[in-house]
Short mmCIF file of C-alpha atoms and ligand atoms in Angstrom, two decimals:
data_model
loop_
_atom_site.label_atom_id
_atom_site.label_comp_id
_atom_site.label_asym_id
_atom_site.label_seq_id
_atom_site.Cartn_x
_atom_site.Cartn_y
_atom_site.Cartn_z
CA MET A 148 45.62 -37.66 9.96
CA ARG A 149 47.08 -39.12 6.66
CA ALA A 150 50.25 -38.44 5.84
CA ASP A 151 50.94 -36.19 3.01
CA ILE A 152 48.93 -33.59 4.95
CA GLU A 153 49.81 -31.08 6.23
CA ARG A 154 47.10 -29.64 7.52
CA ILE A 155 43.10 -30.05 8.25
CA LEU A 156 41.70 -26.60 6.45
CA ILE A 157 37.70 -27.33 6.84
CA SER A 158 36.39 -30.10 8.92
CA GLU A 159 34.17 -32.33 8.24
CA ALA A 160 31.42 -30.80 10.54
CA GLU A 161 32.52 -27.34 9.45
CA ILE A 162 31.43 -28.75 6.05
CA HIS A 163 28.44 -30.15 7.11
CA THR A 164 26.85 -27.04 8.26
CA LYS A 165 27.73 -25.42 5.77
CA VAL A 166 26.42 -27.50 2.90
CA ALA A 167 23.43 -27.14 5.01
CA GLU A 168 23.08 -23.84 4.78
CA MET A 169 23.94 -23.60 0.83
CA GLY A 170 21.28 -25.66 0.66
CA ALA A 171 18.69 -23.99 2.88
CA ARG A 172 19.02 -21.04 0.45
CA ILE A 173 19.34 -23.08 -2.53
CA SER A 174 15.28 -24.35 -2.01
CA ARG A 175 14.37 -20.46 -1.38
CA ASP A 176 15.76 -19.46 -4.30
CA TYR A 177 14.93 -22.08 -6.40
CA ILE A 178 10.57 -22.17 -5.40
CA GLY A 179 9.52 -21.66 -9.20
CA LYS A 180 11.09 -22.59 -10.52
CA ASN A 181 12.61 -26.09 -12.60
CA LEU A 182 16.27 -26.57 -11.11
CA VAL A 183 18.86 -28.32 -12.29
CA LEU A 184 21.22 -29.48 -10.72
CA LEU A 185 24.15 -29.93 -13.06
CA SER A 186 28.37 -31.17 -10.37
CA ILE A 187 31.26 -31.28 -12.66
CA LEU A 188 32.50 -34.76 -11.84
CA LYS A 189 34.81 -36.34 -10.59
CA GLY A 190 35.56 -33.30 -8.37
CA SER A 191 32.18 -32.55 -7.32
CA VAL A 192 30.71 -35.65 -6.57
CA VAL A 193 30.96 -35.89 -2.47
CA PHE A 194 29.15 -32.46 -2.91
CA MET A 195 26.73 -32.88 -5.07
CA ALA A 196 25.85 -35.87 -2.84
CA ASP A 197 25.41 -33.74 0.70
CA ILE A 198 24.33 -30.42 -1.49
CA MET A 199 21.18 -32.27 -3.02
CA ARG A 200 19.95 -33.47 -0.08
CA ALA A 201 20.88 -30.40 1.91
CA ILE A 202 17.54 -29.07 -1.38
CA THR A 203 14.02 -29.44 -0.07
CA ILE A 204 12.50 -27.97 -3.58
CA PRO A 205 12.58 -31.25 -6.66
CA ALA A 206 15.71 -31.00 -8.86
CA GLN A 207 16.73 -33.00 -10.65
CA ILE A 208 19.90 -34.10 -11.37
CA ASP A 209 23.24 -34.82 -14.23
CA PHE A 210 26.61 -34.87 -14.68
CA MET A 211 29.33 -34.31 -16.64
CA ALA A 212 32.40 -34.64 -17.17
CA VAL A 213 35.53 -32.11 -18.59
CA SER A 214 39.32 -32.32 -18.55
CA SER A 215 41.44 -31.65 -15.47
CA TYR A 216 44.56 -31.45 -14.61
CA GLY A 217 45.34 -34.96 -13.98
CA LYS A 218 48.45 -35.23 -13.10
CA GLU A 219 49.09 -31.69 -13.46
CA ALA A 220 48.68 -29.18 -10.17
CA LYS A 221 48.19 -26.08 -12.36
CA THR A 222 46.38 -25.27 -15.46
CA SER A 223 46.43 -26.69 -18.83
CA GLY A 224 43.76 -23.52 -19.46
CA VAL A 225 41.91 -26.56 -22.08
CA VAL A 226 39.16 -27.81 -21.57
CA LYS A 227 38.09 -30.89 -23.21
CA ILE A 228 34.24 -32.98 -22.23
CA ILE A 229 34.16 -36.39 -21.50
CA LYS A 230 30.73 -36.59 -20.62
CA ASP A 231 28.03 -34.82 -21.29
CA ILE A 232 24.97 -33.48 -20.31
CA ASP A 233 21.55 -36.34 -21.14
CA ILE A 234 18.26 -34.02 -19.85
CA GLU A 235 17.26 -31.15 -22.40
CA LEU A 236 17.98 -27.21 -21.08
CA ASP A 237 15.45 -25.84 -22.83
CA GLY A 238 13.66 -23.39 -20.17
CA LYS A 239 15.91 -25.79 -17.88
CA ASP A 240 17.75 -23.65 -14.39
CA ILE A 241 20.78 -24.89 -14.14
CA LEU A 242 23.08 -24.82 -10.91
CA ILE A 243 26.59 -25.56 -11.60
CA ILE A 244 28.09 -27.75 -9.20
CA GLU A 245 31.20 -27.38 -9.19
CA ASP A 246 34.28 -28.38 -5.37
CA ILE A 247 36.70 -25.46 -6.50
CA LEU A 248 36.67 -22.37 -8.22
CA ASP A 249 40.83 -22.05 -9.49
CA SER A 250 41.45 -19.78 -12.52
CA GLY A 251 37.93 -19.91 -13.70
CA MET A 252 38.39 -21.20 -17.12
CA THR A 253 36.68 -24.38 -16.28
CA LEU A 254 33.65 -22.74 -15.28
CA ASP A 255 33.90 -20.04 -18.02
CA TYR A 256 34.25 -22.20 -20.79
CA LEU A 257 30.95 -24.81 -19.60
CA ARG A 258 29.18 -21.70 -19.07
CA SER A 259 29.38 -19.74 -23.28
CA LEU A 260 28.92 -23.80 -24.14
CA LEU A 261 25.86 -24.53 -22.24
CA GLU A 262 24.16 -21.51 -22.11
CA GLY A 263 23.93 -22.24 -25.95
CA ARG A 264 21.07 -24.72 -25.62
CA HIS A 265 18.99 -21.85 -23.79
CA PRO A 266 18.15 -22.68 -20.26
CA ARG A 267 16.47 -20.30 -18.73
CA SER A 268 19.04 -19.64 -16.04
CA ILE A 269 22.67 -20.65 -15.64
CA ARG A 270 24.32 -19.96 -11.77
CA ILE A 271 27.00 -21.13 -10.05
CA ALA A 272 27.12 -23.28 -6.43
CA THR A 273 31.15 -23.51 -5.54
CA LEU A 274 31.98 -25.17 -1.98
CA LEU A 275 35.22 -23.55 -2.64
CA ASP A 276 37.00 -20.26 -3.34
CA LYS A 277 40.41 -18.94 -4.82
CA PRO A 278 39.83 -15.94 -5.50
CA GLU A 279 43.53 -14.67 -5.92
CA ARG A 280 43.80 -16.85 -8.71
CA ARG A 281 40.80 -16.36 -10.23
CA LYS A 282 42.25 -15.88 -14.42
CA VAL A 283 38.22 -14.51 -16.21
CA ASP A 284 36.11 -12.72 -14.88
CA ILE A 285 33.06 -15.09 -13.02
CA VAL A 286 31.27 -14.53 -9.97
CA PRO A 287 30.09 -17.61 -8.16
CA ASP A 288 26.77 -16.94 -6.70
CA TYR A 289 26.55 -19.34 -3.90
CA VAL A 290 30.29 -20.33 -2.68
CA GLY A 291 31.04 -22.37 1.09
CA PHE A 292 34.59 -20.82 1.96
CA LYS A 293 37.00 -18.62 0.45
CA VAL A 294 40.46 -20.24 0.87
CA PRO A 295 43.57 -19.18 -0.03
CA ASP A 296 46.27 -20.25 -2.44
CA GLU A 297 47.54 -23.74 -1.58
CA PHE A 298 47.27 -26.90 -3.05
CA LEU A 299 43.65 -28.71 -0.86
CA VAL A 300 42.25 -32.03 -0.97
CA GLY A 301 39.89 -34.02 0.02
CA TYR A 302 35.86 -34.86 -0.02
CA GLY A 303 35.78 -34.66 -3.19
CA LEU A 304 39.16 -32.71 -4.35
CA ASP A 305 42.52 -35.70 -5.62
CA TYR A 306 46.00 -35.23 -6.66
CA ALA A 307 46.79 -37.76 -9.16
CA GLU A 308 43.41 -38.75 -8.42
CA LEU A 309 43.85 -39.79 -4.46
CA TYR A 310 42.77 -38.04 -1.57
CA ARG A 311 39.39 -37.97 -2.46
CA ASN A 312 37.69 -40.11 -0.04
CA VAL A 313 38.98 -37.80 2.44
CA PRO A 314 36.27 -36.45 4.43
CA TYR A 315 37.57 -32.86 5.04
CA ILE A 316 39.66 -30.85 3.09
CA GLY A 317 43.32 -31.11 3.59
CA VAL A 318 46.10 -29.01 2.99
CA LEU A 319 48.54 -31.48 0.39
CA LYS A 320 51.91 -31.29 1.74
CA ARG A 321 54.44 -29.00 -1.42
CA GLU A 322 57.05 -32.40 -1.38
CA VAL A 323 53.82 -35.04 -2.07
CA TYR A 324 53.94 -32.43 -5.64
CA GLU A 325 56.73 -30.41 -6.50
P1 LIG B 559 39.82 -23.61 -13.13
O1 LIG B 559 38.99 -23.71 -14.12
O2 LIG B 559 41.97 -23.42 -12.54
O3 LIG B 559 38.96 -22.10 -12.55
O4 LIG B 559 39.72 -25.41 -12.16
C1 LIG B 559 38.49 -25.23 -11.33
C2 LIG B 559 39.79 -26.74 -11.21
O5 LIG B 559 40.76 -27.22 -11.35
C3 LIG B 559 38.80 -27.60 -10.27
O6 LIG B 559 37.32 -28.29 -10.18
C4 LIG B 559 39.15 -28.76 -9.02
O7 LIG B 559 39.47 -30.17 -10.32
C5 LIG B 559 40.56 -28.31 -9.88
N1 LIG B 559 41.71 -27.75 -8.59
C6 LIG B 559 41.92 -25.92 -8.88
N2 LIG B 559 42.09 -26.08 -7.40
C7 LIG B 559 42.56 -26.90 -6.25
C8 LIG B 559 42.98 -27.63 -5.25
O8 LIG B 559 43.65 -27.39 -5.41
N3 LIG B 559 43.33 -29.30 -5.25
C9 LIG B 559 42.40 -29.71 -6.48
N4 LIG B 559 41.83 -30.10 -7.09
C10 LIG B 559 42.60 -28.11 -8.36
MG1 LIG B 560 40.80 -32.39 -10.43
#
């Protein structure tokens, strides 16, 4: 375990099992639909890479980049589009792939922006959910794990752009960000 990580919250094996379950459910729910997996960069890349291979029905993929916390551990509430989608969303069934739903402000903003492009449906799949921290009314459709209000890193989640390549989800030591 890395020195900056206090403890492992979710192991690689637990993530693997959960992602397989989520992929199987999504594959059943989206039969006959025009599924587009929309990964929100950069945090969800690892989850995206795994879940897209756990989905057994035809799917398109795309990526969007929005402003993140940067070096701050707390949200600013400001969402900026850095990279937009390339594919046409008209009539598509969009499944937003997120690493973690925290205040919900990022996805609340993104969802209303995407609604304006007339997809047939928009749903949210998040690996992690911190429901205690929710500031807006947003409920994910697929959740991997409900997690406590601690600062997490690994499996795509960063602190100051580091730790994304850690293969498990760990709790970052407080002294690293305080
Ligand atoms: P929200 O708009 O507050 O829901 O922010 C969601 C985004 O905040 C996620 O996509 C992450 O990039 C980031 N985030 C929230 N909590 C954590 C955490 O515990 N560790 C790392 N990033 C986090
Ligand atoms: Mg982030």
